[in-house]
């Protein structure tokens, strides 16, 4: 823990202490350091735990798992000698064929489209900040991506699909043999890595990088 002093620094973004209303200039902090109010010692802000490189690694890992998680079967049923496998997309189509279009669209949006767009958006944001932040065209793209980030992360609900896989396994295990396949593993890994990525991602911090 370090005390934030009121030194002059290049960063012009200013914040208020939420206890004593002291105006404080924000500074870039090293990882796991918290800025304290010089007057009342209230914690003002933390440095995001993850560096850009850490987020880039998480993002690329998630994208690597994204493809097999959506192409490989997530569940395999062995019933009276017949074997049935299904992917997330086929599952959604099966629901749609029964007339539940809204459910199918909700599943596809929350388990496939939104997570994919979210990962691509975070990847583009990191790459722009790392390599192309000075170019006005890319700054504009970054601004748009940051604007829609909240919506995309709200639509990403991999956990719901994760829970539904568990429910079907528990409900069906008395009737059929269930084999969890490589697709299930990839989907679980995609879920975990995306969870960590969303934990490390700080929208305010990304905006502050744009404004620097
Ligand atoms: Zn204070």
JSON list of N, CA and C in Angstrom, two decimals, residues 2-35:
[
{"chain": "A", "resi": 2, "resn": "UNK", "atom": "N", "xyz": [0.54, 2.17, -0.85]},
{"chain": "A", "resi": 2, "resn": "UNK", "atom": "CA", "xyz": [1.31, 3.41, -0.89]},
{"chain": "A", "resi": 2, "resn": "UNK", "atom": "C", "xyz": [0.36, 4.58, -0.72]},
{"chain": "A", "resi": 3, "resn": "UNK", "atom": "N", "xyz": [0.89, 5.64, -0.24]},
{"chain": "A", "resi": 3, "resn": "UNK", "atom": "CA", "xyz": [0.08, 6.84, -0.07]},
{"chain": "A", "resi": 3, "resn": "UNK", "atom": "C", "xyz": [0.16, 7.66, -1.35]},
{"chain": "A", "resi": 4, "resn": "UNK", "atom": "N", "xyz": [-1.00, 8.13, -1.78]},
{"chain": "A", "resi": 4, "resn": "UNK", "atom": "CA", "xyz": [-1.00, 8.96, -2.99]},
{"chain": "A", "resi": 4, "resn": "UNK", "atom": "C", "xyz": [-0.63, 10.38, -2.60]},
{"chain": "A", "resi": 5, "resn": "UNK", "atom": "N", "xyz": [0.43, 10.88, -3.14]},
{"chain": "A", "resi": 5, "resn": "UNK", "atom": "CA", "xyz": [0.81, 12.27, -2.86]},
{"chain": "A", "resi": 5, "resn": "UNK", "atom": "C", "xyz": [0.31, 13.14, -3.99]},
{"chain": "A", "resi": 6, "resn": "UNK", "atom": "N", "xyz": [0.26, 14.43, -3.74]},
{"chain": "A", "resi": 6, "resn": "UNK", "atom": "CA", "xyz": [-0.32, 15.33, -4.74]},
{"chain": "A", "resi": 6, "resn": "UNK", "atom": "C", "xyz": [0.74, 15.88, -5.69]},
{"chain": "A", "resi": 7, "resn": "UNK", "atom": "N", "xyz": [1.63, 14.98, -6.13]},
{"chain": "A", "resi": 7, "resn": "UNK", "atom": "CA", "xyz": [2.64, 15.43, -7.08]},
{"chain": "A", "resi": 7, "resn": "UNK", "atom": "C", "xyz": [1.98, 15.77, -8.41]},
{"chain": "A", "resi": 8, "resn": "UNK", "atom": "N", "xyz": [2.65, 16.65, -9.12]},
{"chain": "A", "resi": 8, "resn": "UNK", "atom": "CA", "xyz": [2.19, 16.95, -10.48]},
{"chain": "A", "resi": 8, "resn": "UNK", "atom": "C", "xyz": [2.52, 15.74, -11.35]},
{"chain": "A", "resi": 9, "resn": "UNK", "atom": "N", "xyz": [1.59, 15.37, -12.18]},
{"chain": "A", "resi": 9, "resn": "UNK", "atom": "CA", "xyz": [1.91, 14.30, -13.13]},
{"chain": "A", "resi": 9, "resn": "UNK", "atom": "C", "xyz": [1.19, 14.56, -14.44]},
{"chain": "A", "resi": 10, "resn": "UNK", "atom": "N", "xyz": [1.59, 13.82, -15.44]},
{"chain": "A", "resi": 10, "resn": "UNK", "atom": "CA", "xyz": [1.07, 14.08, -16.78]},
{"chain": "A", "resi": 10, "resn": "UNK", "atom": "C", "xyz": [-0.41, 13.75, -16.89]},
{"chain": "A", "resi": 11, "resn": "UNK", "atom": "N", "xyz": [-0.86, 12.75, -16.12]},
{"chain": "A", "resi": 11, "resn": "UNK", "atom": "CA", "xyz": [-2.26, 12.33, -16.19]},
{"chain": "A", "resi": 11, "resn": "UNK", "atom": "C", "xyz": [-3.16, 13.42, -15.62]},
{"chain": "A", "resi": 12, "resn": "UNK", "atom": "N", "xyz": [-4.09, 13.89, -16.43]},
{"chain": "A", "resi": 12, "resn": "UNK", "atom": "CA", "xyz": [-4.91, 15.00, -15.97]},
{"chain": "A", "resi": 12, "resn": "UNK", "atom": "C", "xyz": [-6.24, 14.55, -15.38]},
{"chain": "A", "resi": 13, "resn": "UNK", "atom": "N", "xyz": [-6.54, 13.24, -15.43]},
{"chain": "A", "resi": 13, "resn": "UNK", "atom": "CA", "xyz": [-7.84, 12.82, -14.91]},
{"chain": "A", "resi": 13, "resn": "UNK", "atom": "C", "xyz": [-7.87, 13.01, -13.40]},
{"chain": "A", "resi": 14, "resn": "UNK", "atom": "N", "xyz": [-8.99, 13.54, -12.92]},
{"chain": "A", "resi": 14, "resn": "UNK", "atom": "CA", "xyz": [-9.09, 13.96, -11.53]},
{"chain": "A", "resi": 14, "resn": "UNK", "atom": "C", "xyz": [-10.26, 13.22, -10.90]},
{"chain": "A", "resi": 15, "resn": "UNK", "atom": "N", "xyz": [-10.11, 12.84, -9.65]},
{"chain": "A", "resi": 15, "resn": "UNK", "atom": "CA", "xyz": [-11.20, 12.17, -8.96]},
{"chain": "A", "resi": 15, "resn": "UNK", "atom": "C", "xyz": [-11.40, 12.81, -7.59]},
{"chain": "A", "resi": 16, "resn": "UNK", "atom": "N", "xyz": [-12.55, 12.51, -6.97]},
{"chain": "A", "resi": 16, "resn": "UNK", "atom": "CA", "xyz": [-12.84, 13.07, -5.64]},
{"chain": "A", "resi": 16, "resn": "UNK", "atom": "C", "xyz": [-12.76, 11.95, -4.61]},
{"chain": "A", "resi": 17, "resn": "UNK", "atom": "N", "xyz": [-12.23, 12.27, -3.44]},
{"chain": "A", "resi": 17, "resn": "UNK", "atom": "CA", "xyz": [-12.27, 11.30, -2.33]},
{"chain": "A", "resi": 17, "resn": "UNK", "atom": "C", "xyz": [-13.72, 11.19, -1.88]},
{"chain": "A", "resi": 18, "resn": "UNK", "atom": "N", "xyz": [-14.20, 9.92, -1.75]},
{"chain": "A", "resi": 18, "resn": "UNK", "atom": "CA", "xyz": [-15.63, 9.81, -1.43]},
{"chain": "A", "resi": 18, "resn": "UNK", "atom": "C", "xyz": [-15.91, 10.07, 0.04]},
{"chain": "A", "resi": 19, "resn": "UNK", "atom": "N", "xyz": [-14.87, 10.21, 0.88]},
{"chain": "A", "resi": 19, "resn": "UNK", "atom": "CA", "xyz": [-15.11, 10.55, 2.29]},
{"chain": "A", "resi": 19, "resn": "UNK", "atom": "C", "xyz": [-14.99, 12.05, 2.55]},
{"chain": "A", "resi": 20, "resn": "UNK", "atom": "N", "xyz": [-13.91, 12.66, 2.07]},
{"chain": "A", "resi": 20, "resn": "UNK", "atom": "CA", "xyz": [-13.69, 14.06, 2.46]},
{"chain": "A", "resi": 20, "resn": "UNK", "atom": "C", "xyz": [-13.72, 15.02, 1.27]},
{"chain": "A", "resi": 21, "resn": "UNK", "atom": "N", "xyz": [-14.06, 14.52, 0.09]},
{"chain": "A", "resi": 21, "resn": "UNK", "atom": "CA", "xyz": [-14.20, 15.37, -1.10]},
{"chain": "A", "resi": 21, "resn": "UNK", "atom": "C", "xyz": [-12.93, 16.07, -1.55]},
{"chain": "A", "resi": 22, "resn": "UNK", "atom": "N", "xyz": [-11.81, 15.56, -1.14]},
{"chain": "A", "resi": 22, "resn": "UNK", "atom": "CA", "xyz": [-10.55, 16.14, -1.60]},
{"chain": "A", "resi": 22, "resn": "UNK", "atom": "C", "xyz": [-10.36, 15.81, -3.08]},
{"chain": "A", "resi": 23, "resn": "UNK", "atom": "N", "xyz": [-9.95, 16.81, -3.85]},
{"chain": "A", "resi": 23, "resn": "UNK", "atom": "CA", "xyz": [-9.70, 16.58, -5.27]},
{"chain": "A", "resi": 23, "resn": "UNK", "atom": "C", "xyz": [-8.33, 15.92, -5.43]},
{"chain": "A", "resi": 24, "resn": "UNK", "atom": "N", "xyz": [-8.33, 14.80, -6.15]},
{"chain": "A", "resi": 24, "resn": "UNK", "atom": "CA", "xyz": [-7.09, 14.02, -6.27]},
{"chain": "A", "resi": 24, "resn": "UNK", "atom": "C", "xyz": [-6.80, 13.74, -7.73]},
{"chain": "A", "resi": 25, "resn": "UNK", "atom": "N", "xyz": [-5.55, 13.99, -8.11]},
{"chain": "A", "resi": 25, "resn": "UNK", "atom": "CA", "xyz": [-5.15, 13.63, -9.47]},
{"chain": "A", "resi": 25, "resn": "UNK", "atom": "C", "xyz": [-4.86, 12.14, -9.53]},
{"chain": "A", "resi": 26, "resn": "UNK", "atom": "N", "xyz": [-5.43, 11.48, -10.55]},
{"chain": "A", "resi": 26, "resn": "UNK", "atom": "CA", "xyz": [-5.20, 10.04, -10.68]},
{"chain": "A", "resi": 26, "resn": "UNK", "atom": "C", "xyz": [-3.85, 9.79, -11.32]},
{"chain": "A", "resi": 27, "resn": "UNK", "atom": "N", "xyz": [-3.17, 8.77, -10.86]},
{"chain": "A", "resi": 27, "resn": "UNK", "atom": "CA", "xyz": [-1.89, 8.38, -11.46]},
{"chain": "A", "resi": 27, "resn": "UNK", "atom": "C", "xyz": [-1.94, 6.91, -11.81]},
{"chain": "A", "resi": 28, "resn": "UNK", "atom": "N", "xyz": [-1.12, 6.53, -12.77]},
{"chain": "A", "resi": 28, "resn": "UNK", "atom": "CA", "xyz": [-1.02, 5.10, -13.09]},
{"chain": "A", "resi": 28, "resn": "UNK", "atom": "C", "xyz": [-0.37, 4.39, -11.92]},
{"chain": "A", "resi": 29, "resn": "UNK", "atom": "N", "xyz": [-0.98, 3.32, -11.46]},
{"chain": "A", "resi": 29, "resn": "UNK", "atom": "CA", "xyz": [-0.45, 2.61, -10.30]},
{"chain": "A", "resi": 29, "resn": "UNK", "atom": "C", "xyz": [0.13, 1.28, -10.74]},
{"chain": "A", "resi": 30, "resn": "UNK", "atom": "N", "xyz": [1.18, 0.82, -10.04]},
{"chain": "A", "resi": 30, "resn": "UNK", "atom": "CA", "xyz": [1.64, -0.54, -10.30]},
{"chain": "A", "resi": 30, "resn": "UNK", "atom": "C", "xyz": [0.58, -1.54, -9.84]},
{"chain": "A", "resi": 31, "resn": "UNK", "atom": "N", "xyz": [0.70, -2.78, -10.32]},
{"chain": "A", "resi": 31, "resn": "UNK", "atom": "CA", "xyz": [-0.27, -3.80, -9.97]},
{"chain": "A", "resi": 31, "resn": "UNK", "atom": "C", "xyz": [-0.34, -4.01, -8.46]},
{"chain": "A", "resi": 32, "resn": "UNK", "atom": "N", "xyz": [-1.53, -4.29, -7.94]},
{"chain": "A", "resi": 32, "resn": "UNK", "atom": "CA", "xyz": [-1.82, -4.58, -6.54]},
{"chain": "A", "resi": 32, "resn": "UNK", "atom": "C", "xyz": [-1.45, -3.45, -5.59]},
{"chain": "A", "resi": 33, "resn": "UNK", "atom": "N", "xyz": [-1.43, -2.22, -6.10]},
{"chain": "A", "resi": 33, "resn": "UNK", "atom": "CA", "xyz": [-1.20, -1.05, -5.24]},
{"chain": "A", "resi": 33, "resn": "UNK", "atom": "C", "xyz": [-2.50, -0.26, -5.20]},
{"chain": "A", "resi": 34, "resn": "UNK", "atom": "N", "xyz": [-2.85, 0.23, -4.04]},
{"chain": "A", "resi": 34, "resn": "UNK", "atom": "CA", "xyz": [-4.09, 0.98, -3.90]},
{"chain": "A", "resi": 34, "resn": "UNK", "atom": "C", "xyz": [-3.76, 2.43, -3.55]},
{"chain": "A", "resi": 35, "resn": "UNK", "atom": "N", "xyz": [-4.45, 3.35, -4.20]},
{"chain": "A", "resi": 35, "resn": "UNK", "atom": "CA", "xyz": [-4.24, 4.77, -3.91]},
{"chain": "A", "resi": 35, "resn": "UNK", "atom": "C", "xyz": [-5.09, 5.18, -2.71]}
]
